[in-house]
């Protein structure tokens, strides 16, 4: 299973665009990349998922280069309420019997006014 | 629509005791996964169940067990509690198996608010 590496923390100000990069050098052909957001004492919440190139939804964009060894979560115009831990996950279960998804330590994003 | 519900929300146990945590998935979701989250760390996968069968197991001792019922709700049981079992236990449901042998399912995980277990 691919291991991910993310910055431990990032700081930003309201209204700025934030980019969080995740490294996953051992990503497998069938792995997808998924990002979750977690607030204190709450369960993680799905943000976005992608396989290659670019994916955009109403809250974020996900950029994945051709080699797929990294990915970047982009949060446009962050607000104070975006202060949270962001997790990057890679995983799949092609041909396997286990379905575990590995969360890393995540990136603590602190948005200041 | 109700999300994933977990009970109890908080509980305190002493070393050596047993605990049962319960989870009700979103209606229509047949897959339930359990995660342990120790303070300051990311969630660690414990189990996944689909259609009442175990489909995945993380690196946890045999003191941890789980099961899924015909209504797709699930229980996580932990025996002989240790201080290190103190954590937030998260349940997640998804509309399909997180990967079936021979195929990949990109189903999103929907997490509950968790059960905060403190072992004294």
Short mmCIF file of C-alpha atoms in Angstrom, two decimals:
data_model
loop_
_atom_site.label_atom_id
_atom_site.label_comp_id
_atom_site.label_asym_id
_atom_site.label_seq_id
_atom_site.Cartn_x
_atom_site.Cartn_y
_atom_site.Cartn_z
CA UNK A 1 0.00 0.00 0.00
CA UNK A 2 1.31 3.43 -0.98
CA UNK A 3 2.56 5.64 1.82
CA UNK A 4 1.89 9.34 1.69
CA UNK A 5 3.96 12.27 2.88
CA UNK A 6 2.46 15.66 3.61
CA UNK A 7 3.65 18.80 5.37
CA UNK A 8 2.80 18.68 9.04
CA UNK A 9 1.33 22.17 9.07
CA UNK A 10 0.62 25.21 6.93
CA UNK A 11 -0.46 28.75 7.70
CA UNK A 12 -2.60 31.00 5.55
CA UNK A 13 -4.78 34.08 5.68
CA UNK A 14 -8.39 34.49 4.81
CA UNK A 15 -9.05 34.93 1.11
CA UNK A 16 -5.83 33.29 -0.02
CA UNK A 17 -5.52 30.19 -2.16
CA UNK A 18 -3.93 27.27 -0.32
CA UNK A 19 -2.12 24.41 -2.00
CA UNK A 20 -1.27 21.29 -0.01
CA UNK A 21 1.01 18.80 -1.71
CA UNK A 22 1.12 15.10 -0.98
CA UNK A 23 3.90 12.75 -2.10
CA UNK A 24 3.06 9.14 -2.90
CA UNK A 25 6.07 7.76 -4.74
CA UNK A 26 4.92 4.15 -4.55
CA UNK A 27 1.43 4.72 -5.89
CA UNK A 28 0.13 1.69 -7.78
CA UNK A 29 -1.50 1.70 -11.17
CA UNK A 30 -4.94 1.13 -9.75
CA UNK A 31 -4.68 3.51 -6.81
CA UNK A 32 -6.92 6.54 -6.54
CA UNK A 33 -6.01 9.66 -4.58
CA UNK A 34 -8.51 10.95 -2.06
CA UNK A 35 -8.47 13.92 0.29
CA UNK A 36 -10.38 14.23 3.55
CA UNK A 37 -10.88 17.14 5.94
CA UNK A 38 -11.18 16.68 9.69
CA UNK A 39 -12.22 19.12 12.40
CA UNK A 40 -11.39 18.42 16.07
CA UNK A 41 -13.51 15.67 17.63
CA UNK A 42 -15.31 14.98 14.36
CA UNK A 43 -15.01 12.28 11.74
CA UNK A 44 -13.15 13.04 8.51
CA UNK A 45 -15.17 14.46 5.67
CA UNK A 46 -14.58 13.62 1.98
CA UNK A 47 -13.31 16.54 -0.08
CA UNK A 48 -12.25 15.27 -3.48
CA UNK A 49 -10.93 12.22 -5.32
CA UNK A 50 -9.02 11.74 -8.54
CA UNK A 51 -6.91 9.40 -10.62
CA UNK A 52 -4.99 11.68 -12.98
CA UNK A 53 -4.82 15.22 -14.37
CA UNK A 54 -7.23 17.62 -12.72
CA UNK A 55 -10.46 17.23 -10.83
CA UNK A 56 -12.57 20.13 -9.61
CA UNK A 57 -15.68 20.28 -7.46
CA UNK A 58 -17.49 23.00 -5.59
CA UNK A 59 -14.99 23.17 -2.74
CA UNK A 60 -11.56 22.22 -4.11
CA UNK A 61 -9.38 21.20 -7.03
CA UNK A 62 -7.02 18.27 -7.20
CA UNK A 63 -4.00 18.37 -9.47
CA UNK A 64 -2.23 15.12 -10.33
CA UNK A 65 0.85 15.14 -12.60
CA UNK A 66 1.40 12.54 -15.26
CA UNK A 67 3.68 10.38 -13.12
CA UNK A 68 1.09 10.42 -10.29
CA UNK A 69 3.82 10.40 -7.66
CA UNK A 70 2.36 13.47 -6.03
CA UNK A 71 -0.86 15.40 -5.89
CA UNK A 72 -1.88 18.89 -4.84
CA UNK A 73 -5.08 19.87 -3.13
CA UNK A 74 -6.03 23.45 -3.93
CA UNK A 75 -8.46 25.36 -1.72
CA UNK A 76 -9.54 28.66 -3.27
CA UNK A 77 -10.06 31.71 -1.05
CA UNK A 78 -9.88 29.99 2.32
CA UNK A 79 -11.84 31.21 5.31
CA UNK A 80 -11.38 30.72 9.05
CA UNK A 81 -13.72 27.73 8.89
CA UNK A 82 -11.24 25.91 6.65
CA UNK A 83 -8.89 25.53 9.62
CA UNK A 84 -8.66 21.76 9.93
CA UNK A 85 -6.46 18.73 9.31
CA UNK A 86 -6.31 17.58 5.70
CA UNK A 87 -5.46 13.97 4.87
CA UNK A 88 -4.21 12.58 1.60
CA UNK A 89 -4.96 8.90 0.97
CA UNK A 90 -4.06 6.55 -1.83
CA UNK A 91 -5.51 3.13 -2.21
CA UNK A 92 -7.27 0.53 -4.21
CA UNK A 93 -8.13 -3.09 -3.88
CA UNK A 94 -7.55 -4.38 -7.35
CA UNK A 95 -7.18 -8.14 -7.10
CA UNK A 96 -6.65 -8.01 -3.36
CA UNK A 97 -8.53 -9.21 -0.33
CA UNK A 98 -8.01 -6.26 1.96
CA UNK A 99 -9.58 -2.86 1.73
CA UNK A 100 -7.70 -0.77 4.19
CA UNK A 101 -7.11 2.87 3.48
CA UNK A 102 -4.08 4.41 5.16
CA UNK A 103 -4.38 7.86 6.68
CA UNK A 104 -1.10 9.64 7.32
CA UNK A 105 -0.59 12.27 9.99
CA UNK A 106 -2.24 14.87 7.79
CA UNK A 107 -1.59 18.58 7.32
CA UNK A 108 -2.89 21.02 9.90
CA UNK A 109 -4.02 24.11 8.03
CA UNK A 110 -4.36 27.20 10.19
CA UNK A 111 -6.21 30.12 8.58
CA UNK A 112 -5.76 33.48 10.21
CA UNK A 113 -7.89 36.61 9.76
CA UNK B 1 -31.32 11.89 5.83
CA UNK B 2 -29.50 10.60 8.87
CA UNK B 3 -25.77 10.26 8.61
CA UNK B 4 -23.62 7.61 10.23
CA UNK B 5 -24.52 7.36 13.90
CA UNK B 6 -22.29 5.99 16.61
CA UNK B 7 -22.90 5.18 20.25
CA UNK B 8 -21.92 5.89 22.88
CA UNK B 9 -20.30 9.23 22.14
CA UNK B 10 -18.11 9.11 25.21
CA UNK B 11 -17.25 6.38 27.68
CA UNK B 12 -14.75 5.67 30.40
CA UNK B 13 -13.48 2.19 31.20
CA UNK B 14 -10.75 0.73 33.35
CA UNK B 15 -7.93 -1.54 32.29
CA UNK B 16 -8.97 -5.12 31.69
CA UNK B 17 -12.60 -4.29 30.98
CA UNK B 18 -14.46 -4.92 27.78
CA UNK B 19 -16.18 -2.36 25.54
CA UNK B 20 -18.73 -2.54 22.74
CA UNK B 21 -19.11 0.32 20.30
CA UNK B 22 -22.01 0.55 17.91
CA UNK B 23 -22.47 2.03 14.47
CA UNK B 24 -25.45 2.55 12.20
CA UNK B 25 -24.53 3.26 8.59
CA UNK B 26 -26.32 5.57 6.22
CA UNK B 27 -29.45 3.96 4.87
CA UNK B 28 -28.59 1.91 1.81
CA UNK B 29 -24.90 1.61 2.64
CA UNK B 30 -23.78 -1.97 2.99
CA UNK B 31 -20.13 -1.46 3.89
CA UNK B 32 -18.90 -0.40 7.32
CA UNK B 33 -15.32 0.31 8.32
CA UNK B 34 -13.84 0.96 11.75
CA UNK B 35 -10.89 3.24 12.50
CA UNK B 36 -8.98 4.09 15.65
CA UNK B 37 -7.66 7.62 16.01
CA UNK B 38 -5.21 8.37 18.77
CA UNK B 39 -4.78 12.02 19.68
CA UNK B 40 -2.50 13.78 17.22
CA UNK B 41 -2.50 10.98 14.66
CA UNK B 42 -4.52 10.05 11.63
CA UNK B 43 -7.19 7.35 11.75
CA UNK B 44 -5.85 3.79 11.69
CA UNK B 45 -7.84 1.13 9.88
CA UNK B 46 -9.19 -1.67 12.08
CA UNK B 47 -11.85 -3.57 10.14
CA UNK B 48 -14.08 -3.42 7.13
CA UNK B 49 -17.32 -5.39 6.76
CA UNK B 50 -19.54 -5.82 3.75
CA UNK B 51 -22.70 -7.89 3.67
CA UNK B 52 -21.87 -9.23 7.13
CA UNK B 53 -18.51 -10.57 6.03
CA UNK B 54 -15.12 -9.27 7.06
CA UNK B 55 -13.41 -7.82 4.02
CA UNK B 56 -10.38 -6.24 5.59
CA UNK B 57 -8.42 -6.24 8.82
CA UNK B 58 -5.78 -3.82 9.99
CA UNK B 59 -2.78 -4.48 12.20
CA UNK B 60 -4.63 -4.79 15.50
CA UNK B 61 -4.46 -7.57 18.11
CA UNK B 62 -7.10 -10.24 18.48
CA UNK B 63 -8.57 -8.31 21.40
CA UNK B 64 -10.32 -6.30 18.71
CA UNK B 65 -13.26 -7.93 16.98
CA UNK B 66 -16.27 -6.75 15.05
CA UNK B 67 -19.37 -7.95 13.34
CA UNK B 68 -22.05 -6.67 11.01
CA UNK B 69 -25.72 -7.39 11.39
CA UNK B 70 -28.38 -8.09 8.74
CA UNK B 71 -29.48 -4.45 8.90
CA UNK B 72 -25.84 -3.48 8.13
CA UNK B 73 -25.24 -1.94 11.54
CA UNK B 74 -22.01 -2.96 13.18
CA UNK B 75 -20.36 -3.49 16.53
CA UNK B 76 -16.73 -3.15 17.47
CA UNK B 77 -15.65 -5.08 20.54
CA UNK B 78 -12.43 -4.61 22.44
CA UNK B 79 -11.47 -7.02 25.22
CA UNK B 80 -8.92 -6.67 28.02
CA UNK B 81 -8.64 -2.93 27.58
CA UNK B 82 -5.23 -1.30 27.83
CA UNK B 83 -4.39 2.32 28.50
CA UNK B 84 -3.21 2.57 24.90
CA UNK B 85 -6.70 1.76 23.64
CA UNK B 86 -7.80 5.24 24.64
CA UNK B 87 -8.77 6.88 21.38
CA UNK B 88 -11.55 8.16 19.17
CA UNK B 89 -13.15 5.20 17.40
CA UNK B 90 -14.60 6.13 14.05
CA UNK B 91 -17.09 4.25 11.97
CA UNK B 92 -17.47 4.92 8.26
CA UNK B 93 -20.00 3.63 5.81
CA UNK B 94 -19.90 3.55 2.06
CA UNK B 95 -22.39 2.48 -0.56
CA UNK B 96 -20.23 -0.38 -1.76
CA UNK B 97 -17.20 -2.42 -0.91
CA UNK B 98 -13.99 -0.44 -0.91
CA UNK B 99 -12.56 -2.56 -3.66
CA UNK B 100 -13.74 -5.99 -4.60
CA UNK B 101 -11.25 -8.56 -5.75
CA UNK B 102 -10.66 -7.90 -9.40
CA UNK B 103 -12.13 -4.40 -9.42
CA UNK B 104 -11.78 -1.04 -7.80
CA UNK B 105 -14.60 0.81 -6.20
CA UNK B 106 -13.99 4.46 -5.52
CA UNK B 107 -16.79 4.75 -3.02
CA UNK B 108 -16.56 7.73 -0.70
CA UNK B 109 -16.35 7.07 3.03
CA UNK B 110 -18.93 8.74 5.24
CA UNK B 111 -17.71 9.00 8.82
CA UNK B 112 -19.65 9.24 12.04
CA UNK B 113 -18.71 11.60 14.87
CA UNK B 114 -16.93 8.83 16.70
CA UNK B 115 -16.93 7.25 20.14
CA UNK B 116 -14.38 8.71 22.53
CA UNK B 117 -13.01 5.92 24.72
CA UNK B 118 -10.92 6.70 27.77
CA UNK B 119 -9.22 3.82 29.56
CA UNK B 120 -8.05 4.51 33.11
#
